[in-house]
mmCIF file of C-alpha atoms in Angstrom:
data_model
loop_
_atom_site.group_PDB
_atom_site.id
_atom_site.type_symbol
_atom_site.label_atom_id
_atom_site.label_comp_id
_atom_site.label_asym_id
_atom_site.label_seq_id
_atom_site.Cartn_x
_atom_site.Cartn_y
_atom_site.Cartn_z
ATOM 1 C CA UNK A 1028 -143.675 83.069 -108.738
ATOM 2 C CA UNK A 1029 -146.905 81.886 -110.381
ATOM 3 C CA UNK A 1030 -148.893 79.145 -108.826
ATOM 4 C CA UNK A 1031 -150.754 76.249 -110.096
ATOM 5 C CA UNK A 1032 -153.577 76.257 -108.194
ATOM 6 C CA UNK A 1033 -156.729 74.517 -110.071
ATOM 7 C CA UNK A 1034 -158.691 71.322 -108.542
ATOM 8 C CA UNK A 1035 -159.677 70.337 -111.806
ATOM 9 C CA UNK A 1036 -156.097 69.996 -113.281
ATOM 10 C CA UNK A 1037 -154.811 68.527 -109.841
ATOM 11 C CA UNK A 1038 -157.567 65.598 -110.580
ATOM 12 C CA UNK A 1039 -156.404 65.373 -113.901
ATOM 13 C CA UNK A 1040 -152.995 64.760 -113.617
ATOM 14 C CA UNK A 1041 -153.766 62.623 -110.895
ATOM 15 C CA UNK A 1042 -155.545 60.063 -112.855
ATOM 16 C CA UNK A 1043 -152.957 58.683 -114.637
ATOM 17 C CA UNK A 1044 -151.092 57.644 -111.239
ATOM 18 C CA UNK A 1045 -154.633 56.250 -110.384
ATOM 19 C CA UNK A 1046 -154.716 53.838 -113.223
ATOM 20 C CA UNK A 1047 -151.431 52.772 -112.128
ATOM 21 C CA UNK A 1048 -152.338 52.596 -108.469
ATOM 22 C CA UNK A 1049 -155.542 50.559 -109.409
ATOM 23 C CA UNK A 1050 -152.950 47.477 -110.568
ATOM 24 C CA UNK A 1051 -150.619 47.759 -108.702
ATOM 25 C CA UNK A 1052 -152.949 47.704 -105.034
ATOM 26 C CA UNK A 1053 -155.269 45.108 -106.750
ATOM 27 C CA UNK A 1054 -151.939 43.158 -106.513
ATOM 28 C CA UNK A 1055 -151.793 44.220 -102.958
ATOM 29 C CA UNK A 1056 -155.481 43.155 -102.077
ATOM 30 C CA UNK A 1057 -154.889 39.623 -102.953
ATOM 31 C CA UNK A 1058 -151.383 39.431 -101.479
ATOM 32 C CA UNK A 1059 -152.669 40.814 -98.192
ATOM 33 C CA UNK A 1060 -155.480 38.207 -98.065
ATOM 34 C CA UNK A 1061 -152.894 35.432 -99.517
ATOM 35 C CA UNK A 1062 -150.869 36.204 -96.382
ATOM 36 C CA UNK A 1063 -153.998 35.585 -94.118
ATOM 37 C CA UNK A 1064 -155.393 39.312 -93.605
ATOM 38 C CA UNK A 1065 -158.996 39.904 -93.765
ATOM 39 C CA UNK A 1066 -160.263 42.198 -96.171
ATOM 40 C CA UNK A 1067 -161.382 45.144 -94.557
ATOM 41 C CA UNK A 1068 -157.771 44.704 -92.465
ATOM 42 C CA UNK A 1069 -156.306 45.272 -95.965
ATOM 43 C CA UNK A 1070 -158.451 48.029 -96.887
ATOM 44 C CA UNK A 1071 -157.626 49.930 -93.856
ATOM 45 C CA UNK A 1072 -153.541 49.539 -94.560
ATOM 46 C CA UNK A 1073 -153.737 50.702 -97.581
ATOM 47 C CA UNK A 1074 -156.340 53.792 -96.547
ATOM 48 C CA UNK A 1075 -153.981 54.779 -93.881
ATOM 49 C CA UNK A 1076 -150.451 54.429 -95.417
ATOM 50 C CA UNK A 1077 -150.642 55.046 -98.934
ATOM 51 C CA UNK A 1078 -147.125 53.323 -99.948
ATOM 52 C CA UNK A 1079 -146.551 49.978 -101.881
ATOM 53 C CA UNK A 1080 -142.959 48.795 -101.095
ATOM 54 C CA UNK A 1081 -143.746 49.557 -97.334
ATOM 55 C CA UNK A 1082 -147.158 48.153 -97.154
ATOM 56 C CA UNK A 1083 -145.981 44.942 -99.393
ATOM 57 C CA UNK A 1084 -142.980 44.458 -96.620
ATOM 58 C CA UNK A 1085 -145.466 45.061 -93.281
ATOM 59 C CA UNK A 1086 -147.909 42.495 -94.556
ATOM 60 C CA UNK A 1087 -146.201 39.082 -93.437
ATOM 61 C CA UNK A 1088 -144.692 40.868 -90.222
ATOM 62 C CA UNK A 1089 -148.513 41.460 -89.394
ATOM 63 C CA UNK A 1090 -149.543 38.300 -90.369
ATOM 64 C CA UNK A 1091 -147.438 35.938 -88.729
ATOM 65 C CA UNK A 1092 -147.289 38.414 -85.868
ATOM 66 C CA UNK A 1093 -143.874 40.137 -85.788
ATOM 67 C CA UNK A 1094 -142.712 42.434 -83.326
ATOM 68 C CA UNK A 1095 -143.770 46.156 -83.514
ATOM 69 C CA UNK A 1096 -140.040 47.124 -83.133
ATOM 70 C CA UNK A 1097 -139.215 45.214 -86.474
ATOM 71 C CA UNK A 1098 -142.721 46.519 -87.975
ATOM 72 C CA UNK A 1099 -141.606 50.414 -87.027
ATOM 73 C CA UNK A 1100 -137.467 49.965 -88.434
ATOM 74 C CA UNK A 1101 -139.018 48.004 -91.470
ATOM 75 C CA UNK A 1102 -141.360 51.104 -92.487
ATOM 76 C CA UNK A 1103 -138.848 53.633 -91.065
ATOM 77 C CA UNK A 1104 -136.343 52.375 -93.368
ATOM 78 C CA UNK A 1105 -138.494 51.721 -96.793
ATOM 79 C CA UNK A 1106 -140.332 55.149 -96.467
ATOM 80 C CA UNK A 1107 -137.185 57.071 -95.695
ATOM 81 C CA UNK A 1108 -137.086 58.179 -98.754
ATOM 82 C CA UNK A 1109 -140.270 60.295 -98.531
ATOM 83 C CA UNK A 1110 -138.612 62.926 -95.852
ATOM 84 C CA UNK A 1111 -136.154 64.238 -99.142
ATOM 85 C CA UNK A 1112 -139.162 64.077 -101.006
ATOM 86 C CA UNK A 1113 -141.115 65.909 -98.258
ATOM 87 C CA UNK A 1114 -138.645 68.433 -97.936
ATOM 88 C CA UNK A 1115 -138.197 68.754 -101.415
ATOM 89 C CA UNK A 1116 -141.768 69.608 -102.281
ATOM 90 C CA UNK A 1117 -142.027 71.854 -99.179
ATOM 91 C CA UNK A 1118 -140.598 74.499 -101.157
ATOM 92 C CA UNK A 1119 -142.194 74.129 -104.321
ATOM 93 C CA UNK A 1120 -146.022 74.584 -102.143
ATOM 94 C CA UNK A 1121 -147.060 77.906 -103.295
ATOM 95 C CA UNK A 1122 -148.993 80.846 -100.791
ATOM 96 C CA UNK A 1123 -152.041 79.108 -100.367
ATOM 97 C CA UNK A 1124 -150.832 76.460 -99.004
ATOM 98 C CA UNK A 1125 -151.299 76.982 -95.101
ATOM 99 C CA UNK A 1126 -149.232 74.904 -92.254
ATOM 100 C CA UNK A 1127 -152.494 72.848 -91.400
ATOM 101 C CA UNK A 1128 -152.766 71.555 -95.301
ATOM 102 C CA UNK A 1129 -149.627 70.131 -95.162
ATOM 103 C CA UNK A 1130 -150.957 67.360 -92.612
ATOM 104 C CA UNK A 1131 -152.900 66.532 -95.286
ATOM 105 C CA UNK A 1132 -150.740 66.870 -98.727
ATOM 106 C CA UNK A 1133 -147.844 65.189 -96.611
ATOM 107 C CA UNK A 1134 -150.008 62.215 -95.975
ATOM 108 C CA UNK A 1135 -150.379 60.985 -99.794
ATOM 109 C CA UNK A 1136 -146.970 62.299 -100.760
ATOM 110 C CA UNK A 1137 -146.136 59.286 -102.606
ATOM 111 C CA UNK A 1138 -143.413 58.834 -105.289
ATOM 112 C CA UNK A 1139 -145.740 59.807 -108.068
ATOM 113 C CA UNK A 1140 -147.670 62.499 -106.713
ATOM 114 C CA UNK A 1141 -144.152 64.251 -105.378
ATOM 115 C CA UNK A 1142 -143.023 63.289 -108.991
ATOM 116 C CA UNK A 1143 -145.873 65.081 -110.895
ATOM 117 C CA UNK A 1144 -145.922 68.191 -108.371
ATOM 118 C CA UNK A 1145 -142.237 68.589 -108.831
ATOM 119 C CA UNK A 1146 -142.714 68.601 -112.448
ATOM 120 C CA UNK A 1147 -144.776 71.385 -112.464
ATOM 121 C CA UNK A 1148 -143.268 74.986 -113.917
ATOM 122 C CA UNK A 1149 -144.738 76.772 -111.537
ATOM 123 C CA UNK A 1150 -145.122 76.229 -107.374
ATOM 124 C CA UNK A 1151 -148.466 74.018 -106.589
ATOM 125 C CA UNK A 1152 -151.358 75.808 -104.753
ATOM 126 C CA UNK A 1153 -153.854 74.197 -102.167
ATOM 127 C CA UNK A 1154 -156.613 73.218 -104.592
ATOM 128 C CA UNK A 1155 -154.313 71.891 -106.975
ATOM 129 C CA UNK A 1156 -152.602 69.542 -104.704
ATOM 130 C CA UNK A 1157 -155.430 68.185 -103.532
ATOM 131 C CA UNK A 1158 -157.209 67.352 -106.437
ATOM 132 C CA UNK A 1159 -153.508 65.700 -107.026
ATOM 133 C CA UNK A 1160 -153.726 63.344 -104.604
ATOM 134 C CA UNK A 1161 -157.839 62.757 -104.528
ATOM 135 C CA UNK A 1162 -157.396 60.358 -107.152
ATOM 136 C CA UNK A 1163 -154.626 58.265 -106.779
ATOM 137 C CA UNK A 1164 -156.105 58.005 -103.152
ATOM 138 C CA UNK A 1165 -159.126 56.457 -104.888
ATOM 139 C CA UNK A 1166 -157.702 54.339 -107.300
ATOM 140 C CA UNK A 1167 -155.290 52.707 -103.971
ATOM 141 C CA UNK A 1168 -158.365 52.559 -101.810
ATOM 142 C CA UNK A 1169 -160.554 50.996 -104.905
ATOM 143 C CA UNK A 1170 -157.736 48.685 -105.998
ATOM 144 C CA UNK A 1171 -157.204 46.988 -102.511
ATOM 145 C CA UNK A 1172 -160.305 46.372 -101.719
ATOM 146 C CA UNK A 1173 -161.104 44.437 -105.195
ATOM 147 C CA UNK A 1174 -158.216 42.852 -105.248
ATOM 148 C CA UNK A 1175 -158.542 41.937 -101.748
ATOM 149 C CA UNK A 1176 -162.243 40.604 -102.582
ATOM 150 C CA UNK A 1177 -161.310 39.338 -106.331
ATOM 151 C CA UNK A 1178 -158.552 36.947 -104.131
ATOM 152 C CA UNK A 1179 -161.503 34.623 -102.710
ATOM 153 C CA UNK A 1180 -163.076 34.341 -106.684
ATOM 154 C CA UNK A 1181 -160.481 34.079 -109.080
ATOM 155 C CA UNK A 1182 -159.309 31.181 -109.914
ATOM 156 C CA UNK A 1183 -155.822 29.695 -108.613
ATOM 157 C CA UNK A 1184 -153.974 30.220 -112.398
ATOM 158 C CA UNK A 1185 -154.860 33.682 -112.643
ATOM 159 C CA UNK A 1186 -154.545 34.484 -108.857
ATOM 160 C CA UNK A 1187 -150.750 33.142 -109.589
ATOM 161 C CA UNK A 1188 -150.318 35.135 -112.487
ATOM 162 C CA UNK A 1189 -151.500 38.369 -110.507
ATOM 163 C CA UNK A 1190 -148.636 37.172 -107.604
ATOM 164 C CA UNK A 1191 -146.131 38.677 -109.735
ATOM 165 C CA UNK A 1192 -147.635 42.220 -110.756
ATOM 166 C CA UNK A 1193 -146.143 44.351 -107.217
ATOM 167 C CA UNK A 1194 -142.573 42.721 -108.062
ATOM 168 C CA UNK A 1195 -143.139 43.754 -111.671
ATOM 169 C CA UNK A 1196 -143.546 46.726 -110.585
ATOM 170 C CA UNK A 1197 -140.274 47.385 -108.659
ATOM 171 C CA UNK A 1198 -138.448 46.245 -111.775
ATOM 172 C CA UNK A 1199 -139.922 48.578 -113.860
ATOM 173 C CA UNK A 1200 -138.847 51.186 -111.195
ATOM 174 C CA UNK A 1201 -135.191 50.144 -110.986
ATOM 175 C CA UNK A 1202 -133.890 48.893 -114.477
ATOM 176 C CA UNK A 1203 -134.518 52.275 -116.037
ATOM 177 C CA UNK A 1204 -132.640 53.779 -113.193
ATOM 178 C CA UNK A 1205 -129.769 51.358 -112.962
ATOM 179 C CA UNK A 1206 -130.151 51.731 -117.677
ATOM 180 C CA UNK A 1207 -129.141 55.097 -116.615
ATOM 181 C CA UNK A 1208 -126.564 55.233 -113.534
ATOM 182 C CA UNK A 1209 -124.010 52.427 -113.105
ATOM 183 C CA UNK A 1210 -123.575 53.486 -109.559
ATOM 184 C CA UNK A 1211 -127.311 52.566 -109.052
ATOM 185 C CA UNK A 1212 -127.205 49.317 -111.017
ATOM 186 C CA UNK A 1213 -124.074 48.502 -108.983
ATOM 187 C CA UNK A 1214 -125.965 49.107 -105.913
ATOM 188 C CA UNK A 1215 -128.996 47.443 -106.305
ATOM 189 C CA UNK A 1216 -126.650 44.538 -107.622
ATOM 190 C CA UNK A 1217 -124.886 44.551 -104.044
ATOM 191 C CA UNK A 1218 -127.956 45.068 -102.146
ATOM 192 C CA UNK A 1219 -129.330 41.704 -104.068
ATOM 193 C CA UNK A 1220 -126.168 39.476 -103.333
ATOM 194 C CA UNK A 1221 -126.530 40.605 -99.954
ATOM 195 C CA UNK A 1222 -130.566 39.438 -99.751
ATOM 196 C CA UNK A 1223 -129.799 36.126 -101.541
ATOM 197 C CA UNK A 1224 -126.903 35.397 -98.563
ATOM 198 C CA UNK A 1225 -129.292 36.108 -96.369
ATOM 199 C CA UNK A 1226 -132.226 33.971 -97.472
ATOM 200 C CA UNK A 1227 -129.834 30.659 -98.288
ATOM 201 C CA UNK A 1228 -126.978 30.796 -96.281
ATOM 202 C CA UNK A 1229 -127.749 28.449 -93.218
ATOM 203 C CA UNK A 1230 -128.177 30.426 -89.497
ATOM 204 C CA UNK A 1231 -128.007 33.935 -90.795
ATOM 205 C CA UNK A 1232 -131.770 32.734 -93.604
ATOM 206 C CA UNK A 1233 -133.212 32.657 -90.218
ATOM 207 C CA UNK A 1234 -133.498 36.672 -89.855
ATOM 208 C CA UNK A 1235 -136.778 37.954 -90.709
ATOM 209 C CA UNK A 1236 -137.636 39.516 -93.805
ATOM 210 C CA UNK A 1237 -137.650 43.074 -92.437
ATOM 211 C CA UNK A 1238 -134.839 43.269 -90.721
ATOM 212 C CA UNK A 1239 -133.257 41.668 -93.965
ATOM 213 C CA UNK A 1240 -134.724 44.452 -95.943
ATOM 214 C CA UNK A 1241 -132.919 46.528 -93.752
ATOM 215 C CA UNK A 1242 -129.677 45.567 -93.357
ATOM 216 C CA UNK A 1243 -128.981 44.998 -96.647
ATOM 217 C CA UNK A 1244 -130.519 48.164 -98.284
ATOM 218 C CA UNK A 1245 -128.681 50.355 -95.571
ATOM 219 C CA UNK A 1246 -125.623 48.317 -96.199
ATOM 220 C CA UNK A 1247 -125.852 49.347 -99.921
ATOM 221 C CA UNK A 1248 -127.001 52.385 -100.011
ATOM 222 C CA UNK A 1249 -124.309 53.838 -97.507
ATOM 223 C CA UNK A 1250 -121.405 52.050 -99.433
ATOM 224 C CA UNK A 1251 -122.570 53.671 -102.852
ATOM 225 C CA UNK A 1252 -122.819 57.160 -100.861
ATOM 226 C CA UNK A 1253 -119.074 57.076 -100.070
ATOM 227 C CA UNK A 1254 -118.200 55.267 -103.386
ATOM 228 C CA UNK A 1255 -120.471 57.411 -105.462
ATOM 229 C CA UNK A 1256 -122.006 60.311 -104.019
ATOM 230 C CA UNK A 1257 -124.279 62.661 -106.104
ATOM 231 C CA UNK A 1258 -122.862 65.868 -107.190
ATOM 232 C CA UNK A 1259 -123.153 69.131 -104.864
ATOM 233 C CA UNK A 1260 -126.643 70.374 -104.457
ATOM 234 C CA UNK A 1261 -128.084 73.427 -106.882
ATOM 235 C CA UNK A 1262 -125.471 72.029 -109.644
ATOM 236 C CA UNK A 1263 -128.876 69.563 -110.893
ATOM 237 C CA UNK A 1264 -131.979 68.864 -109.674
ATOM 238 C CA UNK A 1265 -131.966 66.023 -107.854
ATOM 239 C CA UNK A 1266 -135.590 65.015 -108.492
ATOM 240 C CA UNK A 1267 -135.869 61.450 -109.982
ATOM 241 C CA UNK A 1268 -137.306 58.277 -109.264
ATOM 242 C CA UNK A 1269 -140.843 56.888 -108.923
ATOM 243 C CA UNK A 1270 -142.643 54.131 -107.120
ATOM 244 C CA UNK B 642 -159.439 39.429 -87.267
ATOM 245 C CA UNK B 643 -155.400 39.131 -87.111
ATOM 246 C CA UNK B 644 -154.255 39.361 -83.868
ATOM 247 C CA UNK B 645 -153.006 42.699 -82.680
ATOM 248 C CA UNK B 646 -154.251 44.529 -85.896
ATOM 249 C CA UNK B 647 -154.784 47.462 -84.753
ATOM 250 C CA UNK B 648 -151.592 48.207 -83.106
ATOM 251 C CA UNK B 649 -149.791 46.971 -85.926
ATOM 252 C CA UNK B 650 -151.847 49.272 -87.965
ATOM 253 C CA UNK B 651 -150.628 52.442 -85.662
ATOM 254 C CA UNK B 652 -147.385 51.521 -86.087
ATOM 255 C CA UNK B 653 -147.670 50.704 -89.916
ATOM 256 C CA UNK B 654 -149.158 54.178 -90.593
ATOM 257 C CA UNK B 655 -148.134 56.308 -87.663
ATOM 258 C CA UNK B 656 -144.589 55.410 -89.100
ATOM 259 C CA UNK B 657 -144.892 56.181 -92.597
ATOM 260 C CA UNK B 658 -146.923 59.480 -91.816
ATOM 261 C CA UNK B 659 -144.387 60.885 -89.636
ATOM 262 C CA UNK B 660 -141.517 60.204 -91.556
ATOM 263 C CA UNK B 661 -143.662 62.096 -94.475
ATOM 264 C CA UNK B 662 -145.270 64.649 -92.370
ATOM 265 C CA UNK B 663 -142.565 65.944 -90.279
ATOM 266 C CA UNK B 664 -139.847 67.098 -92.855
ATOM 267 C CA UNK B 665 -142.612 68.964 -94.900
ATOM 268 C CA UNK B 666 -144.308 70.842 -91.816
ATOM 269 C CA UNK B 667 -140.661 71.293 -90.259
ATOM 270 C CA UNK B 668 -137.699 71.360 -92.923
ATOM 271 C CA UNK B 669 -137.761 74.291 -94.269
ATOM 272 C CA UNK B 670 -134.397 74.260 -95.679
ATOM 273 C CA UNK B 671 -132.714 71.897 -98.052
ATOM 274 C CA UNK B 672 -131.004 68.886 -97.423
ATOM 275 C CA UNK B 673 -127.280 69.684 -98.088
ATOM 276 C CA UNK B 674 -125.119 66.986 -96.914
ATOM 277 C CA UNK B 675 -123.772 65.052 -99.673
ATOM 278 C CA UNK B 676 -123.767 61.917 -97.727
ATOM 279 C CA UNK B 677 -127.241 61.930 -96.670
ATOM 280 C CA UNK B 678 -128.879 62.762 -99.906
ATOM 281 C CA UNK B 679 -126.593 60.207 -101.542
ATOM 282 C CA UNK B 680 -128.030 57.829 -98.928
ATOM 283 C CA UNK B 681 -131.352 58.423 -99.222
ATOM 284 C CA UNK B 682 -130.848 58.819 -102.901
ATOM 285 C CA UNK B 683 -129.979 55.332 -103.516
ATOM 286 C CA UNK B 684 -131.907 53.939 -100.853
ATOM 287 C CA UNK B 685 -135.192 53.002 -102.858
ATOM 288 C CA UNK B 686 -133.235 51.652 -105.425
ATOM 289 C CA UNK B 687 -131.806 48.974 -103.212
ATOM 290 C CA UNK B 688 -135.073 48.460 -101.163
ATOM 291 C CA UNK B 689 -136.803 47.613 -104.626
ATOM 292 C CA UNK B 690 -133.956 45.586 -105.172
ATOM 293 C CA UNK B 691 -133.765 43.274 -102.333
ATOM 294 C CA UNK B 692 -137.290 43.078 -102.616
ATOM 295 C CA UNK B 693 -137.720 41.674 -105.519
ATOM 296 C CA UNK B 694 -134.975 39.842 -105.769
ATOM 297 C CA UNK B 695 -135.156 36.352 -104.723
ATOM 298 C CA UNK B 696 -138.535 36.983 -103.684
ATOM 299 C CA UNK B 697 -140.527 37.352 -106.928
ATOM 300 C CA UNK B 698 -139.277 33.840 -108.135
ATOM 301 C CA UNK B 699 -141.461 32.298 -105.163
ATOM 302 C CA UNK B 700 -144.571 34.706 -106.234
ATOM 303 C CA UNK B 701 -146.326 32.045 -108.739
ATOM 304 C CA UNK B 702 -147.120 28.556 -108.409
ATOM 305 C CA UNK B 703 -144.078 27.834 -110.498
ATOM 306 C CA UNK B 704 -140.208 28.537 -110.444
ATOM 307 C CA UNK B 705 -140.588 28.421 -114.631
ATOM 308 C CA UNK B 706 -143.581 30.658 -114.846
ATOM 309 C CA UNK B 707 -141.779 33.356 -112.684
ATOM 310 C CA UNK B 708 -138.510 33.149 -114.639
ATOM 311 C CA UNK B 709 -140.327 33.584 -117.713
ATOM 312 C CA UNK B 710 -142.244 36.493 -116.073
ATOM 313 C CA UNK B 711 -138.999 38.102 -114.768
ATOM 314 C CA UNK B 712 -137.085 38.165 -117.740
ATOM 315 C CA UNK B 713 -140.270 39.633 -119.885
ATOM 316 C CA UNK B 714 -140.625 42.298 -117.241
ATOM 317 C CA UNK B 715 -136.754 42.835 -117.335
ATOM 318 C CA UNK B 716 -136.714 43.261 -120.942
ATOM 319 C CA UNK B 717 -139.690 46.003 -120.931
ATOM 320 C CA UNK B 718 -138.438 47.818 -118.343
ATOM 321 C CA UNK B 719 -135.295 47.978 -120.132
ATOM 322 C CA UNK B 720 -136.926 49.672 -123.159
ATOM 323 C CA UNK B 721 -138.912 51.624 -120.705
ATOM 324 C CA UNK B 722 -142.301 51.015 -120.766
ATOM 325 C CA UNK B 723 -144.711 52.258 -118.006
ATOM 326 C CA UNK B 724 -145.370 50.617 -114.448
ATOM 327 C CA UNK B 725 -148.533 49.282 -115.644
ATOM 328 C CA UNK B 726 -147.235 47.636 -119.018
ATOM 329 C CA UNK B 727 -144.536 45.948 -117.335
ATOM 330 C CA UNK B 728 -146.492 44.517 -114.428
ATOM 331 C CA UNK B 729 -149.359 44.043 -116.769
ATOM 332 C CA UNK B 730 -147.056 41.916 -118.996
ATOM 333 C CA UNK B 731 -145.268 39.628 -116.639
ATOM 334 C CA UNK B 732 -148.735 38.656 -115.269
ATOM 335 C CA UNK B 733 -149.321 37.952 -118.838
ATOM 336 C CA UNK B 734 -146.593 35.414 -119.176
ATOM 337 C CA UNK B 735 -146.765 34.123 -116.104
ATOM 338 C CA UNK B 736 -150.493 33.376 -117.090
ATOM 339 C CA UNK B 737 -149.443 32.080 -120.734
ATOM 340 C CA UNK B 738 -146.615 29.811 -118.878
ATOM 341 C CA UNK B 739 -148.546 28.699 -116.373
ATOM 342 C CA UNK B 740 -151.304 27.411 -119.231
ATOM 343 C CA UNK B 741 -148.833 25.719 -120.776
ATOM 344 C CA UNK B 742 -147.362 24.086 -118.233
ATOM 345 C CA UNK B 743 -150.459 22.598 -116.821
ATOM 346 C CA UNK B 744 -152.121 21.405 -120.055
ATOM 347 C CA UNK B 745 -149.716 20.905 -122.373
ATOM 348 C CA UNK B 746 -146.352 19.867 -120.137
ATOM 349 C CA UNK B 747 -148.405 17.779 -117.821
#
């Protein structure tokens, strides 16, 4: 099998994802320092974890000091989706890809980057994937810290405005998806109704927002797998969705 | 500093690594249970979901501004334009909203 296995293009490709990742963890920045985090606090979460959806949910746990348990099922729960992802784009990593680079490649295997390598005709060398994720690294890094920085100068109206860019975001995720499956439009419908109960329904609104997260995405997710399960494996390529 | 940070910080990242890191250094074969890749098929899906959803309507400094913003990202993503147009345009009309509100409304 031929391999893809050129820095240059593995920057290249990667810069689109960086423009994105620029908005979307300016978004973060200011959020994180909205929530009470100082800057270089927010700089580091978003240098060591590389994920919106998880970092945007671990933010208030840290900030009004949740438990580590909640903090650890939280991220175990949002990122879960990485290990298919993970295993999925182990076997697309071409020859020169030894055991100790996948430390590395696994670390910034987010939803784009697995999206772009899976793309790819052929499998995806060394060089190539890390000019892949070089970039979009960056452009996260960058991002958080000006948006993290930009939160103390901007004024209210526009720091407001920016409040709703992450959730933006998401919905430009899931509407194509759910445009496309009913089963997934179903299920992020039930996973909703099941969020709103618990964030108005006296005694049970008192659960924190992680655990919340939880429940009701696992609750979902596992009804849809026995209502609706995807067809057998090798019958389509079961490589969709990004972040 | 925020109290704890750092050991919030190992278990924010040691968390997400792992659960990256692991299946691609140790999985070598695929995933063939058809109830486990349904799962974690629809997972993100609902995580986005549940997210989002009451939560961006408390994002801005006003219920109408986010509404506004919702329903214009809504409608793009339903045509399918990128991540960045779609966030890019709800800030927009959240911004535009918000405007109004304050010096013409008020």
């Amino acid at each position: 099998m031929k391999e893809e296995n050129s820095f240059i293009r593995g920057i290249k490709d990667g810069i689109p994802i960086c423009l994105g990742y620029l908005s979307v963890s300016f978004a973060f920045g200011i959020f994180s320092v909205e929530n009470g985090l100082a800057i270089w606090e927010a700089l580091l979460i978003s240098m060591t974890c590389v994920t919106s959806a998880g970092q945007l949910a671990g933010v208030p746990i840290i900030a009004t000091g949740g438990s580590f348990i909640e903090l650890a099922a939280t991220q175990l729960i949002i990122n879960l989706r990485y290990s298919l992802m993970s295993v999925s784009l182990s076997q697309k990593l071409g020859k020169s890809v030894k055991m100790a680079d996948r430390f590395l490649i696994s670390f910034v295997n987010t939803d784009e980057v697995f999206a772009v390598s899976s793309g790819k005709e052929e499998s995806v060398g060394k060089k190539y994937m890390f000019g892949l994720i070089l970039t979009p690294y960056l452009g996260w890094s960058t991002g958080t810290l000006l948006g993290a920085v930009a939160g103390n100068i901007l004024p209210a109206i526009v720091i407001s405005a920016l409040g709703i860019a992450i959730y933006g975001m998401f919905v430009a995720i899931v509407i194509p998806a759910a445009k496309r499956e009913r089963s997934v439009a179903l299920c992020v419908c039930v996973a909703i109704a099941l969020g709103c109960a618990f964030t108005y329904v006296p005694v049970i609104n008192r659960l924190s927002s992680g655990f919340v997260i939880i429940i009701c995405s696992v609750a979902a997710s596992a009804l849809f797998a026995v209502l609706s399960p995807l067809p057998p494996e090798n019958s389509t390529e079961e490589v969709e969705n990004n972040d | 500093m925020t109290e704890n940070f750092f050991i919030y910080l190992l278990v924010i990242a040691g968390v997400t690594y792992l659960v990256r890191m692991l299946p691609m250094v140790l999985v070598k074969k695929k995933i063939t249970n058809t109830f486990i890749r349904s799962f974690l098929y629809y997972v993100p899906y609902a995580v986005l979901g549940v997210m989002t959803v009451p939560a961006i309507f408390y994002s801005t400094s006003y219920l109408a501004s986010a509404i506004v913003g919702f329903i214009v990202a809504c409608v793009l993503a339903y045509f399918e334009k990128s991540l960045l147009t779609v966030a890019a345009s709800a800030c927009g009309a959240v911004l535009v909203c918000e405007l109004i509100i304050k010096y013409v409304i008020a």
